[in-house]
Short mmCIF file of C-alpha atoms and ligand atoms in Angstrom, two decimals:
data_model
loop_
_atom_site.label_atom_id
_atom_site.label_comp_id
_atom_site.label_asym_id
_atom_site.label_seq_id
_atom_site.Cartn_x
_atom_site.Cartn_y
_atom_site.Cartn_z
CA MET Q 1 -0.10 -0.02 -0.13
CA THR Q 2 0.99 3.48 -0.25
CA VAL Q 3 2.20 4.74 2.83
CA LYS Q 4 2.28 8.62 3.72
CA MET Q 5 5.39 9.92 5.77
CA GLU Q 6 3.09 12.41 7.61
CA ASP Q 7 1.02 9.31 8.29
CA ILE Q 8 3.98 7.42 10.04
CA VAL Q 9 5.14 10.95 11.64
CA SER Q 10 1.74 11.44 13.34
CA LEU Q 11 1.46 7.80 14.48
CA CYS Q 12 5.03 8.24 16.14
CA LYS Q 13 4.15 11.29 17.89
CA ARG Q 14 0.57 10.37 19.04
CA ARG Q 15 1.84 7.06 20.42
CA GLY Q 16 5.23 7.99 22.01
CA PHE Q 17 7.67 6.21 19.73
CA VAL Q 18 9.68 9.29 18.20
CA TRP Q 19 9.60 13.00 18.91
CA PRO Q 20 11.44 15.90 17.80
CA GLY Q 21 14.58 16.44 19.59
CA SER Q 22 14.24 19.58 22.55
CA ASP Q 23 10.55 19.73 21.62
CA VAL Q 24 9.56 21.67 24.90
CA TYR Q 25 11.86 24.76 23.68
CA GLY Q 26 10.94 24.50 19.91
CA GLY Q 27 13.43 21.40 18.71
CA MET Q 28 16.64 21.22 17.36
CA ALA Q 29 17.04 20.36 13.97
CA GLY Q 30 18.41 17.06 13.00
CA THR Q 31 17.78 15.33 16.46
CA TRP Q 32 15.09 13.16 17.72
CA ASP Q 33 13.76 11.64 20.82
CA PHE Q 34 12.86 8.16 21.26
CA GLY Q 35 9.64 7.54 23.71
CA PRO Q 36 8.89 4.57 25.56
CA LEU Q 37 7.39 2.81 22.54
CA GLY Q 38 9.96 4.01 20.25
CA VAL Q 39 13.10 2.98 22.23
CA ALA Q 40 11.37 -0.44 23.02
CA LEU Q 41 11.11 -0.99 19.18
CA LYS Q 42 14.88 0.35 18.61
CA LYS Q 43 16.36 -1.39 21.14
CA ARG Q 44 14.68 -4.66 19.66
CA ILE Q 45 15.95 -4.16 16.13
CA MET Q 46 19.53 -3.37 17.61
CA ASP Q 47 19.30 -6.47 19.75
CA ALA Q 48 18.37 -8.58 17.02
CA TRP Q 49 21.10 -7.22 15.02
CA TRP Q 50 23.61 -8.08 17.41
CA GLN Q 51 22.32 -11.35 18.08
CA TYR Q 52 22.11 -12.37 14.11
CA TRP Q 53 25.56 -10.84 13.35
CA VAL Q 54 27.71 -11.67 16.49
CA GLU Q 55 25.85 -14.16 18.64
CA GLU Q 56 24.86 -16.84 16.45
CA ARG Q 57 28.12 -16.47 14.55
CA ASP Q 58 31.47 -17.61 15.46
CA ASP Q 59 33.58 -15.25 13.12
CA ILE Q 60 31.95 -11.88 14.29
CA TYR Q 61 32.87 -9.94 17.67
CA GLY Q 62 31.45 -7.11 19.30
CA VAL Q 63 33.66 -3.80 20.70
CA ASP Q 64 32.37 -0.78 22.34
CA ALA Q 65 34.85 2.10 21.85
CA ALA Q 66 34.86 5.50 23.24
CA ILE Q 67 32.87 8.28 20.78
CA LEU Q 68 35.67 10.75 21.55
CA MET Q 69 38.68 9.77 19.98
CA ASN Q 70 42.39 10.97 19.67
CA PRO Q 71 41.94 13.34 16.74
CA ARG Q 72 44.96 11.67 14.94
CA THR Q 73 42.29 9.05 14.31
CA TRP Q 74 40.44 11.58 12.00
CA SER Q 75 43.60 12.74 10.05
CA ALA Q 76 44.63 9.30 9.33
CA SER Q 77 41.19 8.17 8.22
CA GLY Q 78 41.04 11.19 5.72
CA HIS Q 79 37.98 12.34 7.56
CA THR Q 80 39.72 15.83 8.31
CA ALA Q 81 40.70 16.41 4.54
CA THR Q 82 37.61 15.01 2.94
CA PHE Q 83 34.38 14.47 5.11
CA ALA Q 84 32.69 17.06 3.26
CA ASP Q 85 29.62 17.99 1.53
CA PRO Q 86 29.24 20.27 -1.01
CA LEU Q 87 27.50 23.63 0.54
CA VAL Q 88 26.21 26.57 -1.92
CA GLU Q 89 24.84 29.79 -0.48
CA CYS Q 90 21.86 31.62 -2.32
CA GLY Q 91 22.97 35.36 -3.16
CA ASN Q 92 19.29 36.60 -2.60
CA CYS Q 93 18.17 35.06 0.60
CA HIS Q 94 21.69 33.73 2.06
CA GLY Q 95 20.01 30.20 2.56
CA ARG Q 96 22.64 27.71 2.50
CA PHE Q 97 21.94 24.07 0.93
CA ARG Q 98 23.82 20.83 -0.26
CA ALA Q 99 24.26 21.51 -3.91
CA ASP Q 100 23.97 17.74 -4.71
CA LYS Q 101 20.19 17.62 -2.79
CA ILE Q 102 18.77 20.62 -4.65
CA ALA Q 103 19.72 19.82 -8.23
CA GLU Q 104 18.53 16.84 -9.86
CA GLY Q 105 21.49 13.70 -11.12
CA VAL Q 106 24.09 15.84 -9.17
CA SER Q 107 26.97 14.16 -7.65
CA GLU Q 108 29.02 15.38 -4.53
CA SER Q 109 31.47 16.20 -6.94
CA VAL Q 110 29.77 19.00 -8.74
CA THR Q 111 31.51 22.24 -9.59
CA THR Q 112 30.24 25.76 -9.44
CA ASP Q 113 30.21 26.66 -13.00
CA GLU Q 114 28.31 22.72 -13.41
CA PHE Q 115 25.88 23.81 -10.72
CA ARG Q 116 25.60 27.01 -11.86
CA ALA Q 117 24.77 26.06 -15.26
CA LEU Q 118 21.33 24.14 -14.33
CA ASN Q 119 19.80 26.85 -13.04
CA VAL Q 120 18.19 25.60 -10.16
CA PRO Q 121 15.86 27.62 -8.27
CA CYS Q 122 16.67 28.52 -4.54
CA PRO Q 123 14.20 26.14 -2.60
CA THR Q 124 13.44 29.08 -0.27
CA CYS Q 125 13.32 32.03 -2.83
CA GLY Q 126 13.14 30.82 -6.14
CA LYS Q 127 16.27 32.95 -7.38
CA THR Q 128 18.87 31.65 -9.27
CA ASP Q 129 21.71 33.55 -8.02
CA TRP Q 130 24.31 31.05 -6.23
CA GLY Q 131 27.43 31.93 -4.64
CA GLU Q 132 30.74 29.53 -5.18
CA ILE Q 133 30.45 25.82 -3.93
CA ARG Q 134 32.63 25.19 -1.02
CA GLN Q 135 33.52 21.92 0.65
CA PHE Q 136 31.81 21.88 4.26
CA ASN Q 137 33.34 19.75 6.73
CA MET Q 138 30.96 17.66 8.49
CA MET Q 139 32.41 16.37 11.83
CA PHE Q 140 31.18 18.29 15.12
CA ARG Q 141 34.25 20.06 16.85
CA THR Q 142 34.40 20.28 20.48
CA HIS Q 143 37.29 20.64 23.21
CA VAL Q 144 38.31 18.39 25.35
CA GLY Q 145 39.26 19.71 28.69
CA PRO Q 146 39.43 22.99 30.14
CA VAL Q 147 41.44 25.02 27.63
CA ASP Q 148 40.28 25.84 24.27
CA ASP Q 149 43.26 26.00 22.28
CA ASP Q 150 44.08 23.87 19.21
CA SER Q 151 46.00 21.23 21.26
CA SER Q 152 42.66 20.47 22.92
CA ILE Q 153 40.35 19.76 19.67
CA ALA Q 154 38.44 16.92 19.22
CA TYR Q 155 35.62 15.82 17.09
CA LEU Q 156 32.75 13.60 18.03
CA ARG Q 157 32.73 10.70 15.83
CA PRO Q 158 31.36 10.65 12.31
CA GLU Q 159 31.29 7.17 11.67
CA THR Q 160 31.66 4.15 14.52
CA ALA Q 161 34.17 2.28 12.08
CA GLN Q 162 37.10 3.93 13.19
CA GLY Q 163 36.34 2.52 16.74
CA ILE Q 164 37.04 -0.74 15.23
CA PHE Q 165 39.93 0.10 13.18
CA THR Q 166 41.73 1.36 16.11
CA ASN Q 167 41.20 -1.93 18.29
CA TYR Q 168 41.72 -4.55 15.09
CA LYS Q 169 45.59 -5.09 16.83
CA ASN Q 170 44.01 -5.10 20.58
CA VAL Q 171 42.05 -8.03 19.23
CA VAL Q 172 44.33 -9.54 17.38
CA ASP Q 173 46.85 -9.58 20.04
CA SER Q 174 44.31 -11.06 22.68
CA LEU Q 175 41.91 -13.12 20.93
CA TYR Q 176 44.11 -13.98 17.66
CA PRO Q 177 41.03 -15.12 15.66
CA ASP Q 178 41.33 -16.78 12.50
CA LEU Q 179 40.68 -15.20 9.10
CA PRO Q 180 38.39 -14.13 8.19
CA PHE Q 181 37.02 -12.25 10.91
CA GLY Q 182 34.95 -9.38 11.88
CA LEU Q 183 34.28 -6.81 14.56
CA ALA Q 184 30.92 -5.09 15.30
CA GLN Q 185 30.04 -2.10 16.82
CA GLN Q 186 27.01 -0.22 17.36
CA GLY Q 187 26.71 3.34 18.69
CA LYS Q 188 26.03 7.06 18.08
CA ALA Q 189 27.49 8.81 15.23
CA PHE Q 190 27.45 12.55 14.75
CA ARG Q 191 27.33 14.65 11.54
CA ASN Q 192 26.92 18.30 11.15
CA GLU Q 193 24.67 17.83 7.95
CA ILE Q 194 24.04 20.70 5.90
CA SER Q 195 20.17 20.21 5.88
CA PRO Q 196 18.39 17.51 7.99
CA ARG Q 197 15.32 16.18 6.78
CA ASP Q 198 12.94 13.63 5.78
CA PHE Q 199 12.19 12.87 9.41
CA ILE Q 200 14.48 10.34 11.00
CA LEU Q 201 16.42 9.84 7.86
CA ARG Q 202 19.27 12.30 7.64
CA ASP Q 203 19.76 13.25 11.33
CA ARG Q 204 23.13 15.20 12.82
CA GLU Q 205 22.99 12.79 15.84
CA CYS Q 206 22.40 9.18 14.76
CA SER Q 207 22.99 5.31 15.66
CA GLN Q 208 24.95 3.14 13.35
CA MET Q 209 25.62 -0.51 13.38
CA GLU Q 210 28.51 -1.57 11.75
CA ILE Q 211 31.02 -4.52 10.95
CA GLU Q 212 34.28 -4.33 9.75
CA TYR Q 213 35.09 -7.80 8.35
CA PHE Q 214 38.96 -8.59 7.88
CA VAL Q 215 39.81 -10.88 5.07
CA ALA Q 216 42.99 -12.27 3.12
CA PRO Q 217 43.26 -9.61 0.21
CA GLU Q 218 42.73 -12.34 -2.91
CA LYS Q 219 39.78 -13.00 -0.95
CA TRP Q 220 37.49 -10.05 -0.67
CA GLU Q 221 35.25 -10.51 -3.94
CA GLU Q 222 33.98 -14.21 -2.64
CA GLU Q 223 33.20 -12.61 0.85
CA PHE Q 224 31.79 -9.54 -0.37
CA GLU Q 225 29.27 -11.33 -2.19
CA LYS Q 226 28.69 -13.67 0.65
CA LEU Q 227 27.77 -10.58 2.94
CA LEU Q 228 25.87 -9.14 0.54
CA LYS Q 229 23.52 -11.99 0.52
CA GLU Q 230 23.49 -12.03 4.31
CA GLN Q 231 22.56 -8.63 4.78
CA HIS Q 232 19.75 -9.20 2.36
CA ALA Q 233 18.55 -12.23 4.19
CA PHE Q 234 19.05 -10.23 7.62
CA LEU Q 235 16.42 -7.71 6.05
CA LYS Q 236 13.85 -10.07 4.82
CA ASP Q 237 14.10 -12.75 7.68
CA VAL Q 238 14.53 -11.03 10.55
CA MET Q 239 13.63 -7.22 10.19
CA CYS Q 240 10.77 -8.85 7.64
CA LEU Q 241 10.89 -5.82 5.62
CA ASP Q 242 8.80 -5.56 2.70
CA MET Q 243 11.37 -6.64 0.02
CA GLU Q 244 9.65 -5.01 -2.65
CA ARG Q 245 10.78 -1.91 -1.80
CA VAL Q 246 14.48 -3.15 -1.39
CA HIS Q 247 16.82 -2.49 -3.96
CA GLY Q 248 20.88 -2.74 -4.35
CA ARG Q 249 22.38 -0.38 -6.21
CA GLU Q 250 26.32 -0.43 -7.34
CA VAL Q 251 27.59 2.71 -6.35
CA GLU Q 252 29.69 4.15 -9.47
CA GLU Q 253 33.26 5.41 -9.01
CA GLY Q 254 32.88 9.10 -8.34
CA ASP Q 255 30.08 8.80 -5.94
CA ARG Q 256 31.99 6.16 -3.57
CA ALA Q 257 33.38 7.44 -0.60
CA HIS Q 258 37.20 8.39 -0.58
CA TYR Q 259 37.97 4.92 0.71
CA SER Q 260 36.07 2.80 -1.04
CA LYS Q 261 36.90 0.68 -4.34
CA ARG Q 262 33.57 -0.94 -4.33
CA THR Q 263 30.08 0.13 -2.71
CA VAL Q 264 26.76 -1.81 -2.88
CA ASP Q 265 23.88 0.61 -1.03
CA ILE Q 266 20.96 -1.69 -0.04
CA GLU Q 267 18.27 1.33 -0.97
CA PHE Q 268 14.41 1.16 0.57
CA ASP Q 269 11.53 3.08 -0.98
CA TYR Q 270 10.82 5.35 2.03
CA PRO Q 271 7.24 7.29 1.77
CA ASN Q 272 9.28 10.12 0.33
CA GLY Q 273 10.90 8.18 -1.82
CA ARG Q 274 14.22 5.90 -2.53
CA GLU Q 275 16.86 6.39 0.26
CA GLU Q 276 20.21 4.55 1.12
CA LEU Q 277 19.26 2.35 3.80
CA MET Q 278 22.74 0.85 4.04
CA GLY Q 279 25.92 0.08 2.29
CA LEU Q 280 28.13 -2.40 1.81
CA ALA Q 281 31.73 -1.13 1.18
CA TYR Q 282 35.22 -2.73 0.29
CA ARG Q 283 37.39 -0.32 1.87
CA THR Q 284 40.55 -2.38 1.22
CA ASP Q 285 43.87 -1.79 3.14
CA PHE Q 286 43.24 1.46 3.61
CA ASP Q 287 42.26 2.18 7.24
CA LEU Q 288 44.91 -0.52 8.60
CA MET Q 289 47.34 1.06 6.40
CA ASN Q 290 46.86 4.26 7.30
CA ILE Q 291 46.74 3.75 11.28
CA GLN Q 292 50.05 1.49 10.56
CA ARG Q 293 51.69 4.98 9.06
CA GLU Q 294 50.14 7.38 11.87
CA SER Q 295 50.89 5.38 14.75
CA GLY Q 296 54.09 3.44 13.86
CA LYS Q 297 52.62 -0.02 14.86
CA ASN Q 298 52.41 -3.07 12.84
CA MET Q 299 48.97 -3.88 11.43
CA GLU Q 300 50.28 -7.28 9.52
CA TYR Q 301 48.00 -10.46 10.37
CA ILE Q 302 50.65 -13.52 10.37
CA VAL Q 303 48.46 -16.78 9.43
CA LYS Q 304 48.50 -19.55 12.25
CA GLY Q 305 51.20 -21.88 11.71
CA GLY Q 306 54.04 -19.51 10.56
CA GLY Q 307 51.93 -18.93 7.43
CA ALA Q 308 52.01 -15.51 5.36
CA ARG Q 309 51.82 -12.09 7.24
CA PHE Q 310 50.21 -9.41 5.23
CA VAL Q 311 47.60 -6.26 6.57
CA PRO Q 312 44.21 -7.51 5.84
CA HIS Q 313 41.73 -6.03 3.52
CA VAL Q 314 38.06 -5.11 4.94
CA LEU Q 315 34.60 -5.43 4.01
CA GLU Q 316 32.37 -3.09 5.75
CA PRO Q 317 28.51 -3.60 6.03
CA SER Q 318 27.08 -0.40 7.79
CA ILE Q 319 23.61 0.25 8.70
CA GLY Q 320 21.88 3.41 10.31
CA VAL Q 321 19.57 2.35 13.33
CA GLU Q 322 17.18 5.15 12.58
CA ARG Q 323 16.92 4.48 8.76
CA LEU Q 324 15.91 0.72 9.73
CA PHE Q 325 13.75 2.04 12.28
CA LEU Q 326 11.84 3.76 9.42
CA ALA Q 327 12.07 1.10 7.13
CA VAL Q 328 10.42 -1.43 9.47
CA LEU Q 329 7.79 1.23 10.57
CA THR Q 330 7.24 1.78 6.85
CA SER Q 331 6.98 -2.45 6.14
CA ALA Q 332 4.42 -2.68 8.75
CA TYR Q 333 2.33 0.15 8.52
CA ALA Q 334 -1.33 -0.36 7.25
CA GLU Q 335 -4.76 1.08 7.53
CA ASP Q 336 -7.72 -1.44 6.43
CA GLU Q 337 -11.57 -1.66 7.57
CA ILE Q 338 -12.61 -3.83 10.22
CA ASN Q 339 -16.84 -4.46 10.10
CA GLY Q 340 -16.67 -1.25 8.19
CA GLU Q 341 -14.75 0.86 10.62
CA LYS Q 342 -11.33 2.21 9.58
CA ARG Q 343 -8.15 1.17 11.56
CA THR Q 344 -4.19 1.81 11.57
CA VAL Q 345 -2.07 -1.08 12.02
CA LEU Q 346 1.42 -1.57 12.63
CA ARG Q 347 2.03 -5.42 11.60
CA LEU Q 348 5.48 -5.79 13.22
CA PRO Q 349 6.88 -9.11 13.56
CA GLU Q 350 6.44 -10.61 16.98
CA GLN Q 351 10.38 -10.29 17.69
CA LEU Q 352 10.10 -6.29 17.32
CA ALA Q 353 7.15 -5.22 18.97
CA PRO Q 354 7.34 -3.43 21.71
CA TYR Q 355 5.22 -5.11 23.29
CA ARG Q 356 4.17 -8.97 22.58
CA PHE Q 357 0.91 -9.15 24.44
CA CYS Q 358 -1.76 -6.84 26.15
CA VAL Q 359 -3.35 -8.08 29.09
CA SER Q 360 -6.98 -6.64 29.86
CA PRO Q 361 -10.30 -7.64 32.29
CA LEU Q 362 -13.15 -7.43 30.17
CA LEU Q 363 -14.50 -4.75 32.69
CA LYS Q 364 -12.31 -2.59 34.92
CA ASN Q 365 -15.41 -2.15 37.69
CA LYS Q 366 -15.25 -6.06 38.23
CA PRO Q 367 -12.82 -6.51 40.98
CA GLU Q 368 -12.78 -10.68 40.36
CA LEU Q 369 -12.33 -9.86 36.78
CA VAL Q 370 -9.25 -7.62 37.67
CA ALA Q 371 -7.96 -9.66 39.80
CA LYS Q 372 -7.72 -12.81 37.67
CA ALA Q 373 -6.59 -10.62 34.83
CA GLN Q 374 -3.43 -9.58 36.93
CA GLU Q 375 -2.91 -12.82 37.81
CA VAL Q 376 -2.21 -13.68 33.90
CA TYR Q 377 -0.53 -10.50 33.47
CA ALA Q 378 2.14 -11.57 36.03
CA LEU Q 379 2.34 -14.95 34.21
CA LEU Q 380 2.86 -13.53 30.87
CA ARG Q 381 5.50 -11.00 31.82
CA GLN Q 382 7.42 -13.79 33.91
CA LYS Q 383 7.57 -15.69 30.73
CA TYR Q 384 8.03 -13.01 27.94
CA GLY Q 385 8.91 -9.70 29.58
CA ASN Q 386 7.62 -7.11 27.10
CA VAL Q 387 3.84 -7.37 28.14
CA THR Q 388 1.28 -4.57 28.89
CA TRP Q 389 -1.77 -3.80 30.81
CA ASP Q 390 -4.69 -1.93 29.50
CA ASP Q 391 -7.99 -1.58 31.12
CA SER Q 392 -8.73 2.14 29.77
CA GLY Q 393 -12.11 2.61 27.67
CA ASN Q 394 -13.97 -0.06 25.99
CA ILE Q 395 -12.39 -3.27 24.57
CA GLY Q 396 -12.97 -1.89 21.05
CA LYS Q 397 -10.91 1.37 21.86
CA ARG Q 398 -8.01 -1.23 23.38
CA TYR Q 399 -7.84 -3.28 20.64
CA ARG Q 400 -7.56 -0.30 17.96
CA LYS Q 401 -4.80 1.26 20.03
CA GLN Q 402 -2.86 -2.19 20.50
CA ASP Q 403 -3.32 -2.67 16.58
CA GLU Q 404 -1.96 0.87 16.19
CA ILE Q 405 1.22 0.08 18.35
CA GLY Q 406 1.67 -3.03 16.73
CA THR Q 407 1.09 -5.64 19.54
CA PRO Q 408 0.10 -9.05 18.35
CA LYS Q 409 -1.99 -10.82 20.65
CA CYS Q 410 -4.87 -9.24 23.13
CA VAL Q 411 -5.41 -11.26 25.92
CA VAL Q 412 -8.72 -10.47 27.51
CA ILE Q 413 -10.14 -12.14 31.03
CA ASP Q 414 -13.84 -12.29 30.89
CA PHE Q 415 -16.40 -14.26 33.20
CA ASP Q 416 -15.92 -17.62 31.27
CA THR Q 417 -12.44 -17.59 32.43
CA LEU Q 418 -13.78 -17.47 36.20
CA GLU Q 419 -15.74 -20.67 35.30
CA ASP Q 420 -13.54 -22.49 32.63
CA GLY Q 421 -9.86 -20.94 32.82
CA THR Q 422 -9.93 -19.76 29.37
CA VAL Q 423 -9.07 -16.29 27.88
CA THR Q 424 -9.86 -14.67 24.85
CA VAL Q 425 -6.75 -14.21 22.35
CA ARG Q 426 -7.17 -11.87 19.72
CA ASP Q 427 -5.21 -11.45 16.97
CA ARG Q 428 -3.66 -8.14 15.50
CA ASP Q 429 -3.43 -9.13 11.83
CA THR Q 430 -6.70 -10.99 11.16
CA THR Q 431 -8.82 -10.03 14.38
CA GLU Q 432 -9.78 -13.55 14.74
CA GLN Q 433 -10.50 -14.42 18.40
CA VAL Q 434 -9.71 -17.84 19.82
CA ARG Q 435 -10.50 -19.11 23.43
CA VAL Q 436 -7.12 -20.62 24.95
CA LYS Q 437 -6.19 -22.32 28.63
CA ILE Q 438 -4.19 -20.16 30.43
CA GLU Q 439 -1.77 -22.64 31.01
CA GLU Q 440 -1.89 -23.06 27.48
CA LEU Q 441 -0.70 -19.41 26.35
N1 GAP B 501 31.71 3.59 8.14
C1 GAP B 501 30.99 3.87 6.73
C2 GAP B 501 29.77 4.71 6.90
O1 GAP B 501 29.70 5.75 8.11
P1 GAP B 501 27.80 6.02 5.60
O2 GAP B 501 27.47 5.76 4.45
O3 GAP B 501 28.55 7.22 5.72
O4 GAP B 501 29.01 5.07 5.75
C3 GAP B 501 26.74 4.27 6.95
O5 GAP B 501 27.09 5.57 6.60
C4 GAP B 501 24.97 4.54 7.21
O6 GAP B 501 24.73 5.17 8.44
C5 GAP B 501 24.08 4.77 5.99
O7 GAP B 501 23.67 3.58 5.22
C6 GAP B 501 22.60 4.97 6.81
O8 GAP B 501 21.93 4.00 7.03
C7 GAP B 501 23.44 5.67 7.99
N2 GAP B 501 23.62 7.30 8.19
C8 GAP B 501 24.25 7.97 7.65
N3 GAP B 501 24.61 9.28 7.84
C9 GAP B 501 23.17 9.20 8.47
C10 GAP B 501 22.47 10.26 9.08
N4 GAP B 501 22.78 11.68 8.91
N5 GAP B 501 21.29 10.41 9.45
C11 GAP B 501 20.94 9.23 10.00
N6 GAP B 501 21.56 7.88 9.54
C12 GAP B 501 22.61 8.06 8.57
#
């Protein structure tokens, strides 16, 4: 079905999934806060990723590096020199924009003359009086310690990846895993985006889940294909995305990041159009060689049993949590009609839904029903953890609310429960109701 961004944004706000950051003070562009249901969904997405890539595999290990890193990290990685977007300013209204985002079919390396020749109207005032394009570095700068001078400059990390590369040697020295092996990390990344936009798609503060997969240089193509297939399997089987919205795109040389020899972007048809959901990049030995040069430490891997020595090459699957979160919501969002009444339903997979069950007494003012319902609630909470209680409004309203937040099953305790120990279990997607014995729940 066609899903509109405003419907998702409105649902997120209404039900407590996502709000603008610092909302009470009028917001702060490019930042978002996750409410109780949003944080539950986000956490389940992140946990499912961790379980799939780290806990269920023997070849990928986790790390959790500091966000603040020695600034030499960013000169070695090339971010200080090249992590920039083309910024252009309107000579009339002085609005500032990303040149490649306001002109159709233009790459990040567009020159001022090329851009001006396109006569793109300013999105704010409609004039075409453009200044020079300049490269705007997107790293957030700060000072570490009490002195604000050049010696105390540090950056908020723009990618989690470097915290992995800088620990590669620690992992080899302490664990000595066989090649190929991967290191995974989840955490915040910060980018001073020129124009944050499209709800949570382009943020100034986002969360990434990245794997650096270290391989023997001659094996990169074979491992690249394997990882690409596995990424698709994860998106389909674990995230349950609508795969008709998922598309792989080979990124052309001019559009690839400075470190990449091959990149396949996995794009998703979001409500506002197709956008990158994640990337799989072949980073060669670019990062480890740079660290070796900058630190003077040897980054070679010695194959066990006195075998070959070389600096491994790296494959990097990288995904943004907010983009995955929005892809999950877009895939799950639906509107249908039940007995002539319209409803909104989030068909979230059971393993991602904020709540797995909602437990209710049919009537709130009957103490014997409430007491029995509390018993069932305690039982299910003990068994599954993520169970909610709802005794507000009438039962129809409760179902509508639980449908909207994606709760797969509602369990209702009524007078028959007191007689025969069965409850009504109502299914979110089919709305079918069945009677089930409490001990069989
Ligand atoms: N370490 C590689 C790297 O950072 P990237 O393509 O710049 O590569 C990886 O980012 C992923 O992080 C993207 O595919 C996207 O999902 C997410 N991402 C990047 N910038 C983002 C932003 N400003 N807001 C939200 N997510 C972002």
